[in-house]
Coordinates of C-alpha atoms and ligand atoms in Angstrom, one line a residue:
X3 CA 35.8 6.1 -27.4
X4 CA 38.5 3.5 -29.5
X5 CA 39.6 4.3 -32.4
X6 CA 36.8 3.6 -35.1
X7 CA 34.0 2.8 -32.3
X8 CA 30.6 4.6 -32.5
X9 CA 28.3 5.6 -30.2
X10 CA 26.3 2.9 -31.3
X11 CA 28.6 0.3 -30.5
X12 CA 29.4 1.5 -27.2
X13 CA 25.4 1.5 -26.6
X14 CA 25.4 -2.0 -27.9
X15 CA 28.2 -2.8 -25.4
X16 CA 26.6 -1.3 -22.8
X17 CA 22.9 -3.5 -23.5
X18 CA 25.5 -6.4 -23.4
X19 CA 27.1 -5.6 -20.6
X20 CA 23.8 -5.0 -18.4
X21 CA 21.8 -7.9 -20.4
X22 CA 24.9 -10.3 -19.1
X23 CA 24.5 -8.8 -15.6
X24 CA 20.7 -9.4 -15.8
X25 CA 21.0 -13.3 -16.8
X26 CA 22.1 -14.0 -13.2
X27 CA 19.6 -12.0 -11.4
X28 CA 16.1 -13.7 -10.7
X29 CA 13.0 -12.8 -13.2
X30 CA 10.3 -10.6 -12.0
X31 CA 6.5 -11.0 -13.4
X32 CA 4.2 -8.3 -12.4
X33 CA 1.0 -9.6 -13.0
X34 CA -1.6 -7.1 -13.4
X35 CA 0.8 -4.0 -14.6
X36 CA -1.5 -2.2 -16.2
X37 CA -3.7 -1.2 -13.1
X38 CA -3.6 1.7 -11.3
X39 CA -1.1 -0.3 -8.5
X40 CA 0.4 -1.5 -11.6
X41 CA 1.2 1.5 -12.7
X42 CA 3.1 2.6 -10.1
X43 CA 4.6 -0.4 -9.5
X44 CA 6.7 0.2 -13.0
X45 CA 7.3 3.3 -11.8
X46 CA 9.0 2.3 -8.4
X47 CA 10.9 -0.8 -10.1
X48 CA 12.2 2.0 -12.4
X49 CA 13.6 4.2 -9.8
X50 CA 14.5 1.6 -7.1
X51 CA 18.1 -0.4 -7.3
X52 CA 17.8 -2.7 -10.3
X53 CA 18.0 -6.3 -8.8
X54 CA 16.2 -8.2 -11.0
X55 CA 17.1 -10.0 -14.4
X56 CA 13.7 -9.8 -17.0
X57 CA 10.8 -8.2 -15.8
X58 CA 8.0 -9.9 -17.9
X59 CA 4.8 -7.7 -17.6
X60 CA 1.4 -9.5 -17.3
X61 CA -2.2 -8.7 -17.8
X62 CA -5.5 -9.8 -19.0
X63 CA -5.6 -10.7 -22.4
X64 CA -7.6 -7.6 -22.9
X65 CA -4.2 -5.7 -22.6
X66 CA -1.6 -8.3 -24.0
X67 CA 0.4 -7.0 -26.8
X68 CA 0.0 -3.5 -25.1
X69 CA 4.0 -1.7 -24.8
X70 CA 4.4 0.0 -21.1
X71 CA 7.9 1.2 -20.3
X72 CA 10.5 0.1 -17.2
X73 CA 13.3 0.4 -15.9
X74 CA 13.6 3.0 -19.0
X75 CA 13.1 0.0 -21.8
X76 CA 9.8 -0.5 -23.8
X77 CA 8.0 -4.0 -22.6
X78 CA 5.3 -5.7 -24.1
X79 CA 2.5 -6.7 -21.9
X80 CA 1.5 -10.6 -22.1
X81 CA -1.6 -12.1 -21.3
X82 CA -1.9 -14.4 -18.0
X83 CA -1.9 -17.8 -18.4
X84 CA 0.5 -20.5 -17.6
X85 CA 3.1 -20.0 -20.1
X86 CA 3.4 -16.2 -18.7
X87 CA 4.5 -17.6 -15.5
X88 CA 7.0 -20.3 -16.8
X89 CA 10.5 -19.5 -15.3
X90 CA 9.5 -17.0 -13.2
X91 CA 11.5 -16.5 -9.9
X92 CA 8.8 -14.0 -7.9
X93 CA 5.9 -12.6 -9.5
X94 CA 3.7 -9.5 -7.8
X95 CA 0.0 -9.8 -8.3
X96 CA -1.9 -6.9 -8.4
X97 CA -5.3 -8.4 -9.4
X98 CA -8.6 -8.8 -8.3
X99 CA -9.1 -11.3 -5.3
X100 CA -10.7 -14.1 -7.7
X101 CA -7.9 -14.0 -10.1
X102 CA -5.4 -14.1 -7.6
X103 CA -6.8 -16.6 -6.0
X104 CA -6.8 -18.7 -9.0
X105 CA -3.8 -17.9 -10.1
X106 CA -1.4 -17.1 -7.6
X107 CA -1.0 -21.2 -6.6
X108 CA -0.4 -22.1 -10.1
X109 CA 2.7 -19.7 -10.2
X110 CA 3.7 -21.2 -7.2
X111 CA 3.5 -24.5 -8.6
X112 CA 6.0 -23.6 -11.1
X113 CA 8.3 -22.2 -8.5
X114 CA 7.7 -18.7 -8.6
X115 CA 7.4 -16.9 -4.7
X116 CA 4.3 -15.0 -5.4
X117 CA 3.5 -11.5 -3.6
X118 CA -0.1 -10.9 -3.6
X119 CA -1.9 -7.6 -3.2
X120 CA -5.1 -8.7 -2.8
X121 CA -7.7 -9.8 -0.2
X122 CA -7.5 -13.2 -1.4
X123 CA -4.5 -15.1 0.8
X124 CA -4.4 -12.4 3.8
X125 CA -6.1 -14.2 6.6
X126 CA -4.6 -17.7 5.4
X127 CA -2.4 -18.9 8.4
X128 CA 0.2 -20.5 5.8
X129 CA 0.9 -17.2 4.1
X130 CA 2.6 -14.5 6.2
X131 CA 1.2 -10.8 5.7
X132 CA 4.0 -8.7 5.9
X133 CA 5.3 -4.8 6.1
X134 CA 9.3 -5.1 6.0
X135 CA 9.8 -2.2 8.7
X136 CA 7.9 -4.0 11.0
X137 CA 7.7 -8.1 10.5
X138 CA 10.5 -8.6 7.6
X139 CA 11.1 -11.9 9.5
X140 CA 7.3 -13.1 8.4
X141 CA 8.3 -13.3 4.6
X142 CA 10.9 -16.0 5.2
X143 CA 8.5 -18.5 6.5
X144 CA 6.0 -19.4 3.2
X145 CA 4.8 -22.4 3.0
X146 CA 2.5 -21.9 0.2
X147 CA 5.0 -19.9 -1.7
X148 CA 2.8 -16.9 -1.3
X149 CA 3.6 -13.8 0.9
X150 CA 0.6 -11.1 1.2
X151 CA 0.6 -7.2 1.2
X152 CA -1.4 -6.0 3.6
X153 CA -4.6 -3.8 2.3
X154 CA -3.7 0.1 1.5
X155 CA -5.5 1.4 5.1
X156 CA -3.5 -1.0 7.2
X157 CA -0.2 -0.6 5.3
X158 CA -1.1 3.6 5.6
X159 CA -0.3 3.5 9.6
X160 CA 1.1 0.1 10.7
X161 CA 4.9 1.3 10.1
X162 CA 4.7 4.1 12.8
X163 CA 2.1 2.3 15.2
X164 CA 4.3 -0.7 14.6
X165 CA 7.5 1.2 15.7
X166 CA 5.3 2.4 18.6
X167 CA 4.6 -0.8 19.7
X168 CA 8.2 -2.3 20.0
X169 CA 8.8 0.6 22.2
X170 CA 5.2 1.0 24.8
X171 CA 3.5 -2.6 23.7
X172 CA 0.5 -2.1 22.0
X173 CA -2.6 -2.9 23.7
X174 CA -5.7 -1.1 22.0
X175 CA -6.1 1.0 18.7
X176 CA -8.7 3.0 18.2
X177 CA -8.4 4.2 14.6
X178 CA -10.6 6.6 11.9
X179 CA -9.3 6.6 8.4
X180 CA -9.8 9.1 5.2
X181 CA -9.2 7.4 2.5
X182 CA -8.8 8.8 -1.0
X183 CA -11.0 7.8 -3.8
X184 CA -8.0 5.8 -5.4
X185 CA -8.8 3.5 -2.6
X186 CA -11.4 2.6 -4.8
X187 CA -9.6 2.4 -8.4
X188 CA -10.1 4.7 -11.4
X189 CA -13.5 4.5 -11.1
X190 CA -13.2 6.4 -8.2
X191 CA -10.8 9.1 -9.2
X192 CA -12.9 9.5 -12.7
X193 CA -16.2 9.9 -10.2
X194 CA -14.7 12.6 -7.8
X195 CA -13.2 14.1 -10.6
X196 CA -16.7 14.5 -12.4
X197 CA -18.5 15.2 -9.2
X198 CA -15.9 18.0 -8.6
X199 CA -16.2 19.4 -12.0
X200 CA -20.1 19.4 -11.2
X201 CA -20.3 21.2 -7.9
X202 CA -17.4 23.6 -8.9
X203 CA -18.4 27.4 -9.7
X204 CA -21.8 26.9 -7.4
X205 CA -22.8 28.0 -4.1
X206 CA -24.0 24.4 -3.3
X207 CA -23.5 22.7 0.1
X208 CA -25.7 25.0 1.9
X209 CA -29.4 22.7 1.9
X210 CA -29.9 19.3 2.0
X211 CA -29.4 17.3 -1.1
X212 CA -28.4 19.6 -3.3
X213 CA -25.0 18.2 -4.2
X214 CA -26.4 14.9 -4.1
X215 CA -28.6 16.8 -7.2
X216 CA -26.0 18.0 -9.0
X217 CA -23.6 15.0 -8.6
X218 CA -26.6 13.0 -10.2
X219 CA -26.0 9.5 -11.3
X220 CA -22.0 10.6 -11.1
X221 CA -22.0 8.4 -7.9
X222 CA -19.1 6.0 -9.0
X223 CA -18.4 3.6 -6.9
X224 CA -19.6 5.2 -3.7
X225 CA -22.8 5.6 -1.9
X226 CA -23.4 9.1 -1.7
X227 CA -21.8 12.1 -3.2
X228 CA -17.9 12.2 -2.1
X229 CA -17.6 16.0 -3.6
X230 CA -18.2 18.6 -0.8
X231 CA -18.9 15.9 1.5
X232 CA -17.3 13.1 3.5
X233 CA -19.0 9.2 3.7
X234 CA -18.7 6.9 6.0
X235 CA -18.2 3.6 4.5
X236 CA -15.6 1.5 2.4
X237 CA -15.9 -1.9 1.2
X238 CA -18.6 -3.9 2.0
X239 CA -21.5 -4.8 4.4
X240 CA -20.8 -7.5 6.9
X241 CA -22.3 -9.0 10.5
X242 CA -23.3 -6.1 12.8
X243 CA -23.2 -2.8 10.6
X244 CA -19.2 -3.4 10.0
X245 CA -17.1 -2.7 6.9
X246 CA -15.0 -5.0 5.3
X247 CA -13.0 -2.4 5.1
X248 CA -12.8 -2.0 8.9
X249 CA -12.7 -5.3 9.7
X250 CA -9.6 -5.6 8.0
X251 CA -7.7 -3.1 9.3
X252 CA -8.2 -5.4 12.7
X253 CA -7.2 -8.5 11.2
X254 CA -4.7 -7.3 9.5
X255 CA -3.1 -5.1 12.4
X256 CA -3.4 -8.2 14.7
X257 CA -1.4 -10.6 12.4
X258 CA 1.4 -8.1 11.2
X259 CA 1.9 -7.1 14.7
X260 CA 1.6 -10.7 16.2
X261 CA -0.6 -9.7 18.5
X262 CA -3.8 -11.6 18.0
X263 CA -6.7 -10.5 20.9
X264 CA -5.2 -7.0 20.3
X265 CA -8.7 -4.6 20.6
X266 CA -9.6 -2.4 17.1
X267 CA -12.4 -0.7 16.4
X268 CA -12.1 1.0 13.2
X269 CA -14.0 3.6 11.2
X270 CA -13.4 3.9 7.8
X271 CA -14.0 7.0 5.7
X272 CA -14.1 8.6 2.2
X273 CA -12.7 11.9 1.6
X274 CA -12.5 13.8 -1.6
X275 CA -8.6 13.5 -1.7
X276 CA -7.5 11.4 -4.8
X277 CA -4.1 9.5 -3.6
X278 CA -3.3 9.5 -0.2
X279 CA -4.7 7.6 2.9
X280 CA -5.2 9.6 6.4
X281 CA -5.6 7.9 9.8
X282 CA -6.7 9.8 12.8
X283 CA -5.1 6.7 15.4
X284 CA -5.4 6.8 19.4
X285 CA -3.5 3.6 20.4
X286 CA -3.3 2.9 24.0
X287 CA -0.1 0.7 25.4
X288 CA 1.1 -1.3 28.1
X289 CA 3.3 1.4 29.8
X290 CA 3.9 4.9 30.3
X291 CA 3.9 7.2 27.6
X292 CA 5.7 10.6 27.0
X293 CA 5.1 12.8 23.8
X294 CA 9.0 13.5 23.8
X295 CA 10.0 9.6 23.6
X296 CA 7.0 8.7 20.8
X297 CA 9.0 12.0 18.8
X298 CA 12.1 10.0 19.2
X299 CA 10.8 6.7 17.8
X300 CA 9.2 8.1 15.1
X301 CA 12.0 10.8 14.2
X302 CA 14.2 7.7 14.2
X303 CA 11.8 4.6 12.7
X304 CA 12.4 3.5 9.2
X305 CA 10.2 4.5 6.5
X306 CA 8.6 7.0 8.9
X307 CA 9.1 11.3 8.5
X308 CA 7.9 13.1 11.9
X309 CA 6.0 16.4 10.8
X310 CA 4.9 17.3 13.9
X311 CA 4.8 21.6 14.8
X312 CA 1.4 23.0 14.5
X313 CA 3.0 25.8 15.8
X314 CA 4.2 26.7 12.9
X315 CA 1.2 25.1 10.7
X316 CA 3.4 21.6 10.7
X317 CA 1.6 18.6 10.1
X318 CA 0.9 16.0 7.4
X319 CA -1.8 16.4 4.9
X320 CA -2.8 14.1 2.3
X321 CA -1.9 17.0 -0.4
X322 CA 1.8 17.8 0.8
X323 CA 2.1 13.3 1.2
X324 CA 1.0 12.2 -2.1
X325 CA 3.7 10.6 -4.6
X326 CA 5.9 10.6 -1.5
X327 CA 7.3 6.5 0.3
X328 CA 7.3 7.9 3.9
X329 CA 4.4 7.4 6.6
X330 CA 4.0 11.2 7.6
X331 CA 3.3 11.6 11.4
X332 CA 2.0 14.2 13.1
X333 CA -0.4 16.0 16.0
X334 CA 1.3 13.4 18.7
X335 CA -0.1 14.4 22.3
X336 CA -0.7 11.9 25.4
X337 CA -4.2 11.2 25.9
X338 CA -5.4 13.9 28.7
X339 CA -7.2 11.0 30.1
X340 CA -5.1 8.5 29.9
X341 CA -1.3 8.5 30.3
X342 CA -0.8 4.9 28.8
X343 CA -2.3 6.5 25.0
X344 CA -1.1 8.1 22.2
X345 CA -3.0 10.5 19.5
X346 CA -1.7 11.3 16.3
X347 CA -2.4 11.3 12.8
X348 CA -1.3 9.8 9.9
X349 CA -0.5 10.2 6.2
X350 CA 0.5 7.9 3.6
X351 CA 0.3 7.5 0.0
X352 CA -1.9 4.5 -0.8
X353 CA -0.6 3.6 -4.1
X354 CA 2.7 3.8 -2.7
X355 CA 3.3 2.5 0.6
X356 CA 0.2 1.6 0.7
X357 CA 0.4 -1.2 -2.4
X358 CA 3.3 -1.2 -4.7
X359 CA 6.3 -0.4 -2.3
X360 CA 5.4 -2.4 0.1
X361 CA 5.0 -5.5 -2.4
X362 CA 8.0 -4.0 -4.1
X363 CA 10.0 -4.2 -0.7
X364 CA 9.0 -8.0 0.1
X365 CA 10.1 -9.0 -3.7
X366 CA 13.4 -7.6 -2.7
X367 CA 14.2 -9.0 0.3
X368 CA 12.9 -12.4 -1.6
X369 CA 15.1 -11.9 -4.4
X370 CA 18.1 -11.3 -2.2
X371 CA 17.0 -14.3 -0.1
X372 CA 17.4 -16.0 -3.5
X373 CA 20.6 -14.9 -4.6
X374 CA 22.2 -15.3 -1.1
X375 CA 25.9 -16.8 -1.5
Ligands
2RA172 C1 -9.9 1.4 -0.4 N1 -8.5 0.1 1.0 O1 -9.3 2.4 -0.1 C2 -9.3 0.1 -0.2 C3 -8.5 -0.4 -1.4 N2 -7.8 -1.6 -1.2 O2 -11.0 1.3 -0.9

């Protein structure tokens, strides 16, 4: 420290310093950052390599004036409208489908390269859907200004089935999630909480309907009792007994992968894990397969971690996954049946991966798309 300089001053350097960095970098809007994606999204822009300039924070007008902290500095929350979005150089949206929808192509309007996280621009053939492991390419091409993160159950395996492909060319998945009750927002994380704190102590799970008693109108957002018990639906009813849910994983799958008549059948399932999407996936391919060569993709794909030695009691859970960025992969084998397929089973986080990595990933590569020399 000089000669009659404080530690103040050199802090007030230092805010100088970075704020003069910061000027040149693009602005960041995260629109809907008081959310349970929202949440996390702070969390990751705090820990991951700081390129952007202000990070306004957006929400309903519900939560405007409300302080949330990133990137280590307190930040006061300010309701969506058009002057939120004024200046802004990307903005992620973490909002329902109907308020995306709205406003996703008025920030656009003014500029702004949005990244959506909802249903709302997915299946739009102007706006690429995009997982940077396995399509980065996709983001570049935007016609509406809008790039789309893919839902939390696609996102959770298409990074090591999309490695997978590049190697054996993918020609059928046959995939059965178990998706945590965060899949479903805090409503679902309060109800499996309450239903756990109901059934917990008692010898129930033994006759029929008697957690479905004691889990009373503590349903939350599901359709039976998700404590002591497994259900076989997410999202909503459509044509021929399908979830939404399920249907998108197909969509979604086809157009990350470019693969459009690729076959899917999904089944999609809730499990009394809080954060943390499972799949159990049997993709067939085009050629050969070997257990030892799917180990060596995996082992070596980005943003993948092979646990794989049940040996020695090695394989992903949803428990050991959570708050972690990797897809965890394990229980490969070759089909007995059928040497062209691979079984193995999947973990990732879905608030991670799953929502606000993956749109924090596409931001970055946008902002440095931006800043390009
Ligand atoms: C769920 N995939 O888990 C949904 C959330 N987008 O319910």
């Amino acid at each position: 420290m000089g000669v009659g300089r404080t530690t103040a001053d050199d802090a007030r350097a230092a805010e100088a310093r970075r704020a003069s960095a910061r000027s040149a970098r693009p602005t960041l809007a995260v629109v809907g950052a008081t959310g349970a994606v929202g949440t996390v999204l702070l969390e990751i822009l705090s820990q991951r390599a700081d390129v952007w300039g202000e990070i306004r924070l957006v929400a309903s007008a519900r939560s405007a004036g409300r302080k949330l902290t990133v990137r280590g500095e307190e930040t006061e929350v300010v309701a969506l409208g058009e002057e939120a979005l004024e200046g802004v150089d990307v903005a992620m949206f973490d909002v329902p489908d109907d308020i995306s929808a709205r406003w996703a192509p008025i920030a656009a309007a003014k500029g702004a390269v949005v990244v959506d996280n909802s249903a709302a621009f997915r299946m739009d053939p102007d706006v690429p859907l995009v997982v940077p492991e396995v399509n980065a390419h996709a983001a570049r091409v935007r016609p509406r200004g809008i790039v789309a993160n893919p839902n939390c159950t696609t996102l959770s395996m298409i990074v090591a089935v999309g490695a997978l492909h590049a190697e054996f060319g993918l020609s059928e998945l046959v995939v059965a999630s178990y998706q945590a009750v965060s899949g479903a927002g805090k409503a679902g994380v309060d109800a499996l909480r309450a239903q756990l704190t109901a059934v917990a102590g008692t010898e129930l799970g033994t006759q029929p309907g008697d957690v479905r008693r004691a889990v009373g109108d503590a349903m939350g957002p599901f359709p039976a009792p998700v404590a002591l018990n497994v259900v076989p639906w997410a999202g909503s009813l459509m044509a021929d007994g399908w979830s939404s849910e399920e249907l998108k994983v197909r969509a979604e799958a086809r157009k990350i992968l470019g693969l459009p008549d690729l076959r899917v059948s999904a089944t999609c399932v809730r499990v009394p894990v809080i954060t943390t999407h499972s799949l159990s996936v049997h993709a067939r391919f085009e050629n050969e397969v070997t257990v030892e060569r799917a180990h060596e993709i995996l082992a070596n794909a980005p943003g993948v971690v092979l646990c794989d030695s049940p040996a020695d009691g090695e394989f992903p859970t949803p428990a050991d996954a959570v708050g972690t960025d990797p897809t965890w992969v394990g229980r490969v084998r070759r089909s007995l049946d059928d040497p062209r397929a691979l079984d193995l089973f999947v973990c990732g986080d879905n608030l991670r991966k799953g929502a606000a990595l993956n749109t924090a990933q596409i931001a970055e590569s946008v902002a440095a798309e931006l800043t390009a020399p």
